[in-house]
């Protein structure tokens, strides 16, 4: 199949890179073209216009919010902007709402285009390590058609059913991500203030039953204070807001998500926007009167 790719940001770059390196015939488009150019050395082609991707069989989309997805797909210069020209299948990977996803499916169906909702778990480093996972919903036949290409990007793709079900799975996942990160920040600061070095504390936690792939790969940031962004506080706030909206829609209280959302908002209000969301640690240290300095101890991120 001829593949198209929309959105070469942190995630899109690493995902499209795996497709191109895997030998797929892929043409990419990014609003800021320069970010896509390094992919040419891996065999990807670059499209000048989104509408050029309408000639592809399958188009992946990985941008930021639902408004951005709508713009790149259905906007005046979007994927569908040339009348009578459209791909057969869109695999939409951005983290967006159930409602946005349903609107997109309807919009694409109006042009005879199938859609697979396929958000992901993992950051760019996780993608490079070959540990990303997709969660997918939509027509099973669309999943089967996309699977060989998703497998080039990630070893795991779970099919959870029809419609937009994958979106709620991803929203729940990121609510958990926010809450767990805040909790890890709180207990790390508590342990440090009581006298335990962060690397020693996290070494134990990572080996305990509470340790996880996630706690391990955030350990270098927590120990050595490298907050180079993997996922921005604003994107995390978007996902916590999506979780709280879903909680209201389904009448499910989400007290921990609610508190975490406001703590992420505080971080954004204090200007912590250009660094990683793991800066929740720094915010909590400030709230606790703890001075953080890098421990400069080599620690594994568990990703190999
Ligand atoms: N980072 C993570 O760890 C992670 C993990 C799982 C899921 N996600 C989700 O994946 C999505 C992408 O995240 P990311 O971290 O890759 O974000 P990012 O680095 O900020 O990249 C965003 C991408 O979207 C493009 N874009 C945004 N608005 C656009 C618009 N209106 N028109 C055209 N292009 C637009 C950007 O183009 P420019 O380059 O021109 O700005 C860029 O290619 C988000 O929905 C996020 O929640 C992220």
mmCIF file of C-alpha atoms and ligand atoms in Angstrom:
data_model
loop_
_atom_site.group_PDB
_atom_site.id
_atom_site.type_symbol
_atom_site.label_atom_id
_atom_site.label_comp_id
_atom_site.label_asym_id
_atom_site.label_seq_id
_atom_site.Cartn_x
_atom_site.Cartn_y
_atom_site.Cartn_z
ATOM 1 C CA UNK A 1 0.000 0.000 0.000
ATOM 2 C CA UNK A 2 0.977 3.606 -0.526
ATOM 3 C CA UNK A 3 1.054 5.245 2.893
ATOM 4 C CA UNK A 4 0.656 8.872 3.905
ATOM 5 C CA UNK A 5 1.628 10.454 7.217
ATOM 6 C CA UNK A 6 0.304 13.725 8.651
ATOM 7 C CA UNK A 7 2.135 15.304 11.614
ATOM 8 C CA UNK A 8 5.868 14.980 12.199
ATOM 9 C CA UNK A 9 6.028 16.174 15.800
ATOM 10 C CA UNK A 10 7.799 14.325 18.617
ATOM 11 C CA UNK A 11 5.577 11.253 18.246
ATOM 12 C CA UNK A 12 4.878 11.450 14.518
ATOM 13 C CA UNK A 13 8.572 11.681 13.679
ATOM 14 C CA UNK A 14 9.542 8.589 15.641
ATOM 15 C CA UNK A 15 6.558 6.598 14.319
ATOM 16 C CA UNK A 16 7.019 7.572 10.663
ATOM 17 C CA UNK A 17 10.745 6.886 10.998
ATOM 18 C CA UNK A 18 10.023 3.273 11.975
ATOM 19 C CA UNK A 19 7.652 2.902 9.008
ATOM 20 C CA UNK A 20 10.223 4.278 6.578
ATOM 21 C CA UNK A 21 13.056 2.217 8.080
ATOM 22 C CA UNK A 22 10.772 -0.829 7.855
ATOM 23 C CA UNK A 23 10.658 -0.357 4.072
ATOM 24 C CA UNK A 24 7.125 1.072 3.751
ATOM 25 C CA UNK A 25 6.307 3.375 0.837
ATOM 26 C CA UNK A 26 5.505 6.475 2.894
ATOM 27 C CA UNK A 27 4.925 10.120 2.013
ATOM 28 C CA UNK A 28 4.863 12.553 4.927
ATOM 29 C CA UNK A 29 3.484 16.038 5.453
ATOM 30 C CA UNK A 30 4.206 18.420 8.315
ATOM 31 C CA UNK A 31 3.102 22.023 8.801
ATOM 32 C CA UNK A 32 6.722 22.849 9.646
ATOM 33 C CA UNK A 33 8.361 21.061 6.727
ATOM 34 C CA UNK A 34 11.900 21.206 8.142
ATOM 35 C CA UNK A 35 10.975 18.679 10.859
ATOM 36 C CA UNK A 36 10.099 16.107 8.185
ATOM 37 C CA UNK A 37 13.230 16.529 6.080
ATOM 38 C CA UNK A 38 15.519 14.150 8.066
ATOM 39 C CA UNK A 39 13.092 11.328 7.172
ATOM 40 C CA UNK A 40 14.138 11.513 3.523
ATOM 41 C CA UNK A 41 17.374 9.696 4.326
ATOM 42 C CA UNK A 42 15.281 6.720 5.468
ATOM 43 C CA UNK A 43 13.357 6.620 2.182
ATOM 44 C CA UNK A 44 10.302 8.761 3.031
ATOM 45 C CA UNK A 45 8.975 11.278 0.512
ATOM 46 C CA UNK A 46 7.713 14.711 1.540
ATOM 47 C CA UNK A 47 4.418 16.125 0.284
ATOM 48 C CA UNK A 48 4.081 19.875 -0.239
ATOM 49 C CA UNK A 49 0.313 19.845 0.241
ATOM 50 C CA UNK A 50 -1.917 17.731 2.452
ATOM 51 C CA UNK A 51 -4.201 17.081 -0.518
ATOM 52 C CA UNK A 52 -1.290 15.257 -2.198
ATOM 53 C CA UNK A 53 -1.745 12.497 0.391
ATOM 54 C CA UNK A 54 -5.291 11.822 -0.891
ATOM 55 C CA UNK A 55 -3.689 9.563 -3.511
ATOM 56 C CA UNK A 56 -2.424 7.213 -0.759
ATOM 57 C CA UNK A 57 -4.288 4.049 0.249
ATOM 58 C CA UNK A 58 -3.856 4.604 3.974
ATOM 59 C CA UNK A 59 -3.075 7.859 5.787
ATOM 60 C CA UNK A 60 -1.897 8.018 9.411
ATOM 61 C CA UNK A 61 -2.600 11.206 11.363
ATOM 62 C CA UNK A 62 -0.683 12.291 14.499
ATOM 63 C CA UNK A 63 -1.214 15.947 15.440
ATOM 64 C CA UNK A 64 -2.134 17.583 18.777
ATOM 65 C CA UNK A 65 -5.822 18.238 19.494
ATOM 66 C CA UNK A 66 -9.197 17.543 17.884
ATOM 67 C CA UNK A 67 -9.227 21.052 16.359
ATOM 68 C CA UNK A 68 -5.892 20.298 14.708
ATOM 69 C CA UNK A 69 -7.120 16.917 13.440
ATOM 70 C CA UNK A 70 -10.210 18.578 11.921
ATOM 71 C CA UNK A 71 -8.038 21.195 10.261
ATOM 72 C CA UNK A 72 -5.588 18.760 8.663
ATOM 73 C CA UNK A 73 -8.313 16.384 7.499
ATOM 74 C CA UNK A 74 -11.255 18.608 6.608
ATOM 75 C CA UNK A 75 -9.873 22.171 6.618
ATOM 76 C CA UNK A 76 -9.769 24.299 3.467
ATOM 77 C CA UNK A 77 -6.257 23.021 2.655
ATOM 78 C CA UNK A 78 -6.746 19.624 4.315
ATOM 79 C CA UNK A 79 -6.444 16.030 3.207
ATOM 80 C CA UNK A 80 -9.944 16.023 1.695
ATOM 81 C CA UNK A 81 -9.712 19.442 0.049
ATOM 82 C CA UNK A 82 -9.480 18.120 -3.545
ATOM 83 C CA UNK A 83 -12.999 17.074 -4.609
ATOM 84 C CA UNK A 84 -13.241 13.407 -5.610
ATOM 85 C CA UNK A 85 -9.801 12.551 -4.203
ATOM 86 C CA UNK A 86 -9.492 10.700 -0.920
ATOM 87 C CA UNK A 87 -7.556 7.816 0.625
ATOM 88 C CA UNK A 88 -9.319 4.522 1.427
ATOM 89 C CA UNK A 89 -8.464 4.487 5.116
ATOM 90 C CA UNK A 90 -7.405 7.008 7.785
ATOM 91 C CA UNK A 91 -5.677 5.716 10.938
ATOM 92 C CA UNK A 92 -6.064 8.533 13.475
ATOM 93 C CA UNK A 93 -3.507 8.288 16.304
ATOM 94 C CA UNK A 94 -3.749 11.660 18.140
ATOM 95 C CA UNK A 95 -5.207 11.653 21.673
ATOM 96 C CA UNK A 96 -8.644 13.234 21.102
ATOM 97 C CA UNK A 97 -12.144 13.090 22.591
ATOM 98 C CA UNK A 98 -14.818 10.487 21.905
ATOM 99 C CA UNK A 99 -16.998 13.222 20.409
ATOM 100 C CA UNK A 100 -14.258 14.542 18.113
ATOM 101 C CA UNK A 101 -13.462 11.033 16.988
ATOM 102 C CA UNK A 102 -17.138 10.286 16.177
ATOM 103 C CA UNK A 103 -17.409 13.541 14.217
ATOM 104 C CA UNK A 104 -14.290 12.649 12.266
ATOM 105 C CA UNK A 105 -15.610 9.168 11.482
ATOM 106 C CA UNK A 106 -18.850 10.675 10.150
ATOM 107 C CA UNK A 107 -17.011 13.259 8.137
ATOM 108 C CA UNK A 108 -14.747 10.637 6.538
ATOM 109 C CA UNK A 109 -17.649 8.249 5.922
ATOM 110 C CA UNK A 110 -19.327 11.050 3.939
ATOM 111 C CA UNK A 111 -16.412 10.746 1.511
ATOM 112 C CA UNK A 112 -16.380 6.927 1.595
ATOM 113 C CA UNK A 113 -13.234 6.772 3.764
ATOM 114 C CA UNK A 114 -12.928 4.169 6.545
ATOM 115 C CA UNK A 115 -11.408 5.202 9.848
ATOM 116 C CA UNK A 116 -9.522 3.387 12.534
ATOM 117 C CA UNK A 117 -9.156 5.179 15.883
ATOM 118 C CA UNK A 118 -5.630 4.211 16.972
ATOM 119 C CA UNK A 119 -4.153 6.253 19.827
ATOM 120 C CA UNK A 120 -0.909 5.058 21.389
ATOM 121 C CA UNK A 121 0.873 4.521 24.697
ATOM 122 C CA UNK A 122 4.547 5.514 24.978
ATOM 123 C CA UNK A 123 6.776 8.498 24.179
ATOM 124 C CA UNK A 124 9.297 8.959 21.352
ATOM 125 C CA UNK A 125 12.006 7.113 23.289
ATOM 126 C CA UNK A 126 9.633 4.210 23.847
ATOM 127 C CA UNK A 127 8.927 4.153 20.091
ATOM 128 C CA UNK A 128 12.663 4.014 19.325
ATOM 129 C CA UNK A 129 13.040 1.175 21.824
ATOM 130 C CA UNK A 130 10.299 -0.723 19.947
ATOM 131 C CA UNK A 131 7.924 -0.670 22.946
ATOM 132 C CA UNK A 132 5.010 1.475 21.726
ATOM 133 C CA UNK A 133 1.456 0.084 21.878
ATOM 134 C CA UNK A 134 -1.640 0.959 19.842
ATOM 135 C CA UNK A 135 -5.207 0.653 21.082
ATOM 136 C CA UNK A 136 -7.634 0.462 18.174
ATOM 137 C CA UNK A 137 -11.355 0.683 17.472
ATOM 138 C CA UNK A 138 -13.498 0.897 14.360
ATOM 139 C CA UNK A 139 -14.362 -1.654 11.684
ATOM 140 C CA UNK A 140 -12.426 -4.893 12.285
ATOM 141 C CA UNK A 141 -11.629 -5.044 8.552
ATOM 142 C CA UNK A 142 -9.943 -1.625 8.784
ATOM 143 C CA UNK A 143 -7.874 -2.872 11.726
ATOM 144 C CA UNK A 144 -6.821 -5.951 9.732
ATOM 145 C CA UNK A 145 -5.758 -3.787 6.777
ATOM 146 C CA UNK A 146 -3.723 -1.409 8.959
ATOM 147 C CA UNK A 147 -2.173 -4.038 11.236
ATOM 148 C CA UNK A 148 0.878 -4.947 9.087
ATOM 149 C CA UNK A 149 1.879 -1.263 9.051
ATOM 150 C CA UNK A 150 1.128 -0.662 12.724
ATOM 151 C CA UNK A 151 3.317 -3.685 13.444
ATOM 152 C CA UNK A 152 6.244 -1.932 11.745
ATOM 153 C CA UNK A 153 5.800 0.903 14.245
ATOM 154 C CA UNK A 154 4.902 -0.997 17.444
ATOM 155 C CA UNK A 155 4.973 -4.618 18.599
ATOM 156 C CA UNK A 156 1.539 -4.391 20.160
ATOM 157 C CA UNK A 157 -1.870 -3.338 18.835
ATOM 158 C CA UNK A 158 -5.012 -4.168 20.829
ATOM 159 C CA UNK A 159 -8.388 -4.159 19.072
ATOM 160 C CA UNK A 160 -11.060 -3.136 21.588
ATOM 161 C CA UNK A 161 -14.201 -2.975 19.412
ATOM 162 C CA UNK A 162 -16.306 -0.779 17.163
ATOM 163 C CA UNK A 163 -16.649 2.998 17.113
ATOM 164 C CA UNK A 164 -14.645 5.242 19.414
ATOM 165 C CA UNK A 165 -13.910 2.788 22.242
ATOM 166 C CA UNK A 166 -10.147 3.157 21.777
ATOM 167 C CA UNK A 167 -10.462 6.835 22.707
ATOM 168 C CA UNK A 168 -11.858 6.134 26.161
ATOM 169 C CA UNK A 169 -9.142 3.536 26.748
ATOM 170 C CA UNK A 170 -6.467 6.103 25.853
ATOM 171 C CA UNK A 171 -8.133 8.814 27.960
ATOM 172 C CA UNK A 172 -8.202 6.436 30.978
ATOM 173 C CA UNK A 173 -4.569 5.565 30.309
ATOM 174 C CA UNK A 174 -3.479 9.197 30.399
ATOM 175 C CA UNK A 175 -5.536 10.034 33.476
ATOM 176 C CA UNK A 176 -3.587 7.214 35.140
ATOM 177 C CA UNK A 177 -0.316 8.623 33.726
ATOM 178 C CA UNK A 178 -0.994 12.036 35.288
ATOM 179 C CA UNK A 179 -2.118 10.701 38.650
ATOM 180 C CA UNK A 180 0.771 8.211 38.895
ATOM 181 C CA UNK A 181 3.344 10.870 38.004
ATOM 182 C CA UNK A 182 1.989 13.261 40.635
ATOM 183 C CA UNK A 183 1.989 10.469 43.207
ATOM 184 C CA UNK A 184 5.544 9.448 42.303
ATOM 185 C CA UNK A 185 6.610 13.106 42.646
ATOM 186 C CA UNK A 186 4.998 13.387 46.100
ATOM 187 C CA UNK A 187 6.560 10.235 47.556
ATOM 188 C CA UNK A 188 9.979 10.958 46.024
ATOM 189 C CA UNK A 189 10.025 14.397 47.652
ATOM 190 C CA UNK A 190 8.835 12.901 50.944
ATOM 191 C CA UNK A 191 11.591 10.268 50.909
ATOM 192 C CA UNK A 192 14.231 12.870 50.006
ATOM 193 C CA UNK A 193 13.137 15.279 52.744
ATOM 194 C CA UNK A 194 13.387 12.406 55.235
ATOM 195 C CA UNK A 195 16.974 11.803 54.073
ATOM 196 C CA UNK A 196 16.851 9.145 51.335
ATOM 197 C CA UNK A 197 18.691 9.922 48.064
ATOM 198 C CA UNK A 198 16.275 9.854 45.127
ATOM 199 C CA UNK A 199 18.283 7.255 43.206
ATOM 200 C CA UNK A 200 18.248 4.867 46.184
ATOM 201 C CA UNK A 201 14.535 5.383 46.770
ATOM 202 C CA UNK A 202 13.625 4.845 43.101
ATOM 203 C CA UNK A 203 15.959 1.849 42.809
ATOM 204 C CA UNK A 204 13.907 0.151 45.502
ATOM 205 C CA UNK A 205 10.549 1.292 44.085
ATOM 206 C CA UNK A 206 11.459 0.089 40.591
ATOM 207 C CA UNK A 207 12.329 -3.353 41.893
ATOM 208 C CA UNK A 208 9.303 -3.560 44.156
ATOM 209 C CA UNK A 209 5.857 -4.777 43.128
ATOM 210 C CA UNK A 210 4.931 -1.115 42.557
ATOM 211 C CA UNK A 211 7.705 -0.574 39.969
ATOM 212 C CA UNK A 212 6.667 -0.353 36.313
ATOM 213 C CA UNK A 213 7.997 0.316 32.834
ATOM 214 C CA UNK A 214 6.843 3.887 33.415
ATOM 215 C CA UNK A 215 8.430 4.421 36.850
ATOM 216 C CA UNK A 216 11.681 3.034 35.423
ATOM 217 C CA UNK A 217 11.752 5.284 32.385
ATOM 218 C CA UNK A 218 10.986 8.406 34.419
ATOM 219 C CA UNK A 219 13.757 7.576 36.907
ATOM 220 C CA UNK A 220 16.594 9.378 35.044
ATOM 221 C CA UNK A 221 14.508 12.582 34.997
ATOM 222 C CA UNK A 222 13.679 12.286 38.696
ATOM 223 C CA UNK A 223 17.267 11.478 39.739
ATOM 224 C CA UNK A 224 19.325 13.676 37.432
ATOM 225 C CA UNK A 225 16.722 16.343 36.664
ATOM 226 C CA UNK A 226 16.860 16.084 32.875
ATOM 227 C CA UNK A 227 13.473 17.515 31.931
ATOM 228 C CA UNK A 228 13.944 17.627 28.158
ATOM 229 C CA UNK A 229 10.380 17.384 26.959
ATOM 230 C CA UNK A 230 8.866 14.037 26.002
ATOM 231 C CA UNK A 231 5.254 15.121 26.606
ATOM 232 C CA UNK A 232 4.262 18.697 27.360
ATOM 233 C CA UNK A 233 2.298 19.802 30.430
ATOM 234 C CA UNK A 234 -0.304 21.354 28.086
ATOM 235 C CA UNK A 235 -0.896 18.051 26.265
ATOM 236 C CA UNK A 236 -1.242 16.301 29.641
ATOM 237 C CA UNK A 237 -3.750 18.955 30.758
ATOM 238 C CA UNK A 238 -5.713 18.298 27.539
ATOM 239 C CA UNK A 239 -5.889 14.594 28.388
ATOM 240 C CA UNK A 240 -6.900 15.193 32.018
ATOM 241 C CA UNK A 241 -9.616 17.539 30.734
ATOM 242 C CA UNK A 242 -10.760 14.809 28.325
ATOM 243 C CA UNK A 243 -10.898 12.422 31.296
ATOM 244 C CA UNK A 244 -12.903 14.853 33.429
ATOM 245 C CA UNK A 245 -15.314 15.498 30.515
ATOM 246 C CA UNK A 246 -15.804 11.750 30.105
ATOM 247 C CA UNK A 247 -16.352 11.414 33.875
ATOM 248 C CA UNK A 248 -19.115 14.026 33.689
ATOM 249 C CA UNK A 249 -20.637 12.359 30.626
ATOM 250 C CA UNK A 250 -20.771 8.942 32.316
ATOM 251 C CA UNK A 251 -21.438 10.203 35.874
ATOM 252 C CA UNK A 252 -18.203 8.783 37.262
ATOM 253 C CA UNK A 253 -16.425 10.797 39.967
ATOM 254 C CA UNK A 254 -12.698 11.223 39.278
ATOM 255 C CA UNK A 255 -11.392 13.014 42.398
ATOM 256 C CA UNK A 256 -7.714 12.158 41.898
ATOM 257 C CA UNK A 257 -7.849 13.180 38.217
ATOM 258 C CA UNK A 258 -9.471 16.446 39.245
ATOM 259 C CA UNK A 259 -6.744 17.347 41.757
ATOM 260 C CA UNK A 260 -4.017 16.292 39.341
ATOM 261 C CA UNK A 261 -5.526 18.430 36.573
ATOM 262 C CA UNK A 262 -5.281 21.495 38.820
ATOM 263 C CA UNK A 263 -1.709 20.652 39.821
ATOM 264 C CA UNK A 264 -0.780 20.449 36.121
ATOM 265 C CA UNK A 265 -2.590 23.763 35.614
ATOM 266 C CA UNK A 266 -0.496 25.303 38.432
ATOM 267 C CA UNK A 267 2.653 24.068 36.748
ATOM 268 C CA UNK A 268 1.561 25.712 33.474
ATOM 269 C CA UNK A 269 0.631 28.924 35.331
ATOM 270 C CA UNK A 270 4.133 29.043 36.824
ATOM 271 C CA UNK A 271 5.609 28.961 33.326
ATOM 272 C CA UNK A 272 6.686 25.310 33.318
ATOM 273 C CA UNK A 273 5.444 24.748 29.768
ATOM 274 C CA UNK A 274 8.478 23.989 27.640
ATOM 275 C CA UNK A 275 9.857 21.158 29.735
ATOM 276 C CA UNK A 276 8.637 17.645 30.441
ATOM 277 C CA UNK A 277 5.506 17.044 32.507
ATOM 278 C CA UNK A 278 7.815 15.255 34.983
ATOM 279 C CA UNK A 279 8.447 18.820 36.237
ATOM 280 C CA UNK A 280 5.589 17.885 38.597
ATOM 281 C CA UNK A 281 8.519 16.757 40.775
ATOM 282 C CA UNK A 282 10.008 20.260 40.810
ATOM 283 C CA UNK A 283 6.659 21.835 41.631
ATOM 284 C CA UNK A 284 6.172 19.426 44.515
ATOM 285 C CA UNK A 285 9.686 20.023 45.835
ATOM 286 C CA UNK A 286 9.000 23.780 45.818
ATOM 287 C CA UNK A 287 5.736 23.226 47.694
ATOM 288 C CA UNK A 288 7.668 21.173 50.266
ATOM 289 C CA UNK A 289 10.607 23.523 50.809
ATOM 290 C CA UNK A 290 12.978 20.967 49.287
ATOM 291 C CA UNK A 291 15.879 22.063 47.121
ATOM 292 C CA UNK A 292 16.429 19.702 44.198
ATOM 293 C CA UNK A 293 19.873 19.235 42.702
ATOM 294 C CA UNK A 294 20.901 16.612 40.132
ATOM 295 C CA UNK A 295 22.313 13.542 41.878
ATOM 296 C CA UNK A 296 24.520 12.776 38.851
ATOM 297 C CA UNK A 297 24.153 9.045 39.382
ATOM 298 C CA UNK A 298 23.909 6.872 36.255
ATOM 299 C CA UNK A 299 20.489 5.191 36.338
ATOM 300 C CA UNK A 300 18.808 2.981 33.763
ATOM 301 C CA UNK A 301 15.595 3.987 32.017
ATOM 302 C CA UNK A 302 14.785 0.290 31.640
ATOM 303 C CA UNK A 303 14.299 0.681 27.895
ATOM 304 C CA UNK A 304 17.616 -0.886 26.892
HETATM 305 N N1 LIG B 1 4.569 12.864 23.555
HETATM 306 C C1 LIG B 1 4.042 11.783 24.092
HETATM 307 O O1 LIG B 1 4.637 11.152 24.980
HETATM 308 C C2 LIG B 1 2.691 11.261 23.620
HETATM 309 C C3 LIG B 1 2.379 9.925 23.895
HETATM 310 C C4 LIG B 1 1.161 9.397 23.435
HETATM 311 C C5 LIG B 1 0.277 10.228 22.746
HETATM 312 N N2 LIG B 1 0.592 11.546 22.531
HETATM 313 C C6 LIG B 1 -0.379 12.348 21.760
HETATM 314 O O2 LIG B 1 0.114 12.396 20.428
HETATM 315 C C7 LIG B 1 -0.239 13.650 19.820
HETATM 316 C C8 LIG B 1 1.042 14.342 19.333
HETATM 317 O O3 LIG B 1 1.868 14.586 20.473
HETATM 318 P P1 LIG B 1 3.402 15.059 20.316
HETATM 319 O O4 LIG B 1 4.004 14.911 21.661
HETATM 320 O O5 LIG B 1 4.019 14.438 19.124
HETATM 321 O O6 LIG B 1 3.149 16.628 20.042
HETATM 322 P P2 LIG B 1 4.112 17.681 19.280
HETATM 323 O O7 LIG B 1 5.526 17.264 19.355
HETATM 324 O O8 LIG B 1 3.713 19.002 19.809
HETATM 325 O O9 LIG B 1 3.659 17.547 17.740
HETATM 326 C C9 LIG B 1 2.417 18.007 17.286
HETATM 327 C C10 LIG B 1 2.326 17.803 15.789
HETATM 328 O O10 LIG B 1 1.054 18.268 15.325
HETATM 329 C C11 LIG B 1 1.244 19.244 14.323
HETATM 330 N N3 LIG B 1 0.141 20.204 14.394
HETATM 331 C C12 LIG B 1 -0.422 20.698 15.534
HETATM 332 N N4 LIG B 1 -1.426 21.529 15.209
HETATM 333 C C13 LIG B 1 -1.511 21.541 13.859
HETATM 334 C C14 LIG B 1 -2.352 22.208 12.939
HETATM 335 N N5 LIG B 1 -3.344 23.009 13.348
HETATM 336 N N6 LIG B 1 -2.150 22.002 11.625
HETATM 337 C C15 LIG B 1 -1.165 21.175 11.212
HETATM 338 N N7 LIG B 1 -0.323 20.516 12.034
HETATM 339 C C16 LIG B 1 -0.507 20.694 13.348
HETATM 340 C C17 LIG B 1 2.584 19.857 14.628
HETATM 341 O O11 LIG B 1 3.091 20.519 13.491
HETATM 342 P P3 LIG B 1 4.337 21.545 13.642
HETATM 343 O O12 LIG B 1 5.562 20.677 13.673
HETATM 344 O O13 LIG B 1 4.258 22.402 12.438
HETATM 345 O O14 LIG B 1 4.123 22.310 14.923
HETATM 346 C C18 LIG B 1 3.376 18.599 14.993
HETATM 347 O O15 LIG B 1 3.697 17.859 13.840
HETATM 348 C C19 LIG B 1 -1.030 14.416 20.881
HETATM 349 O O16 LIG B 1 -2.410 14.205 20.685
HETATM 350 C C20 LIG B 1 -0.550 13.791 22.195
HETATM 351 O O17 LIG B 1 -1.505 13.957 23.230
HETATM 352 C C21 LIG B 1 1.791 12.063 22.913
#
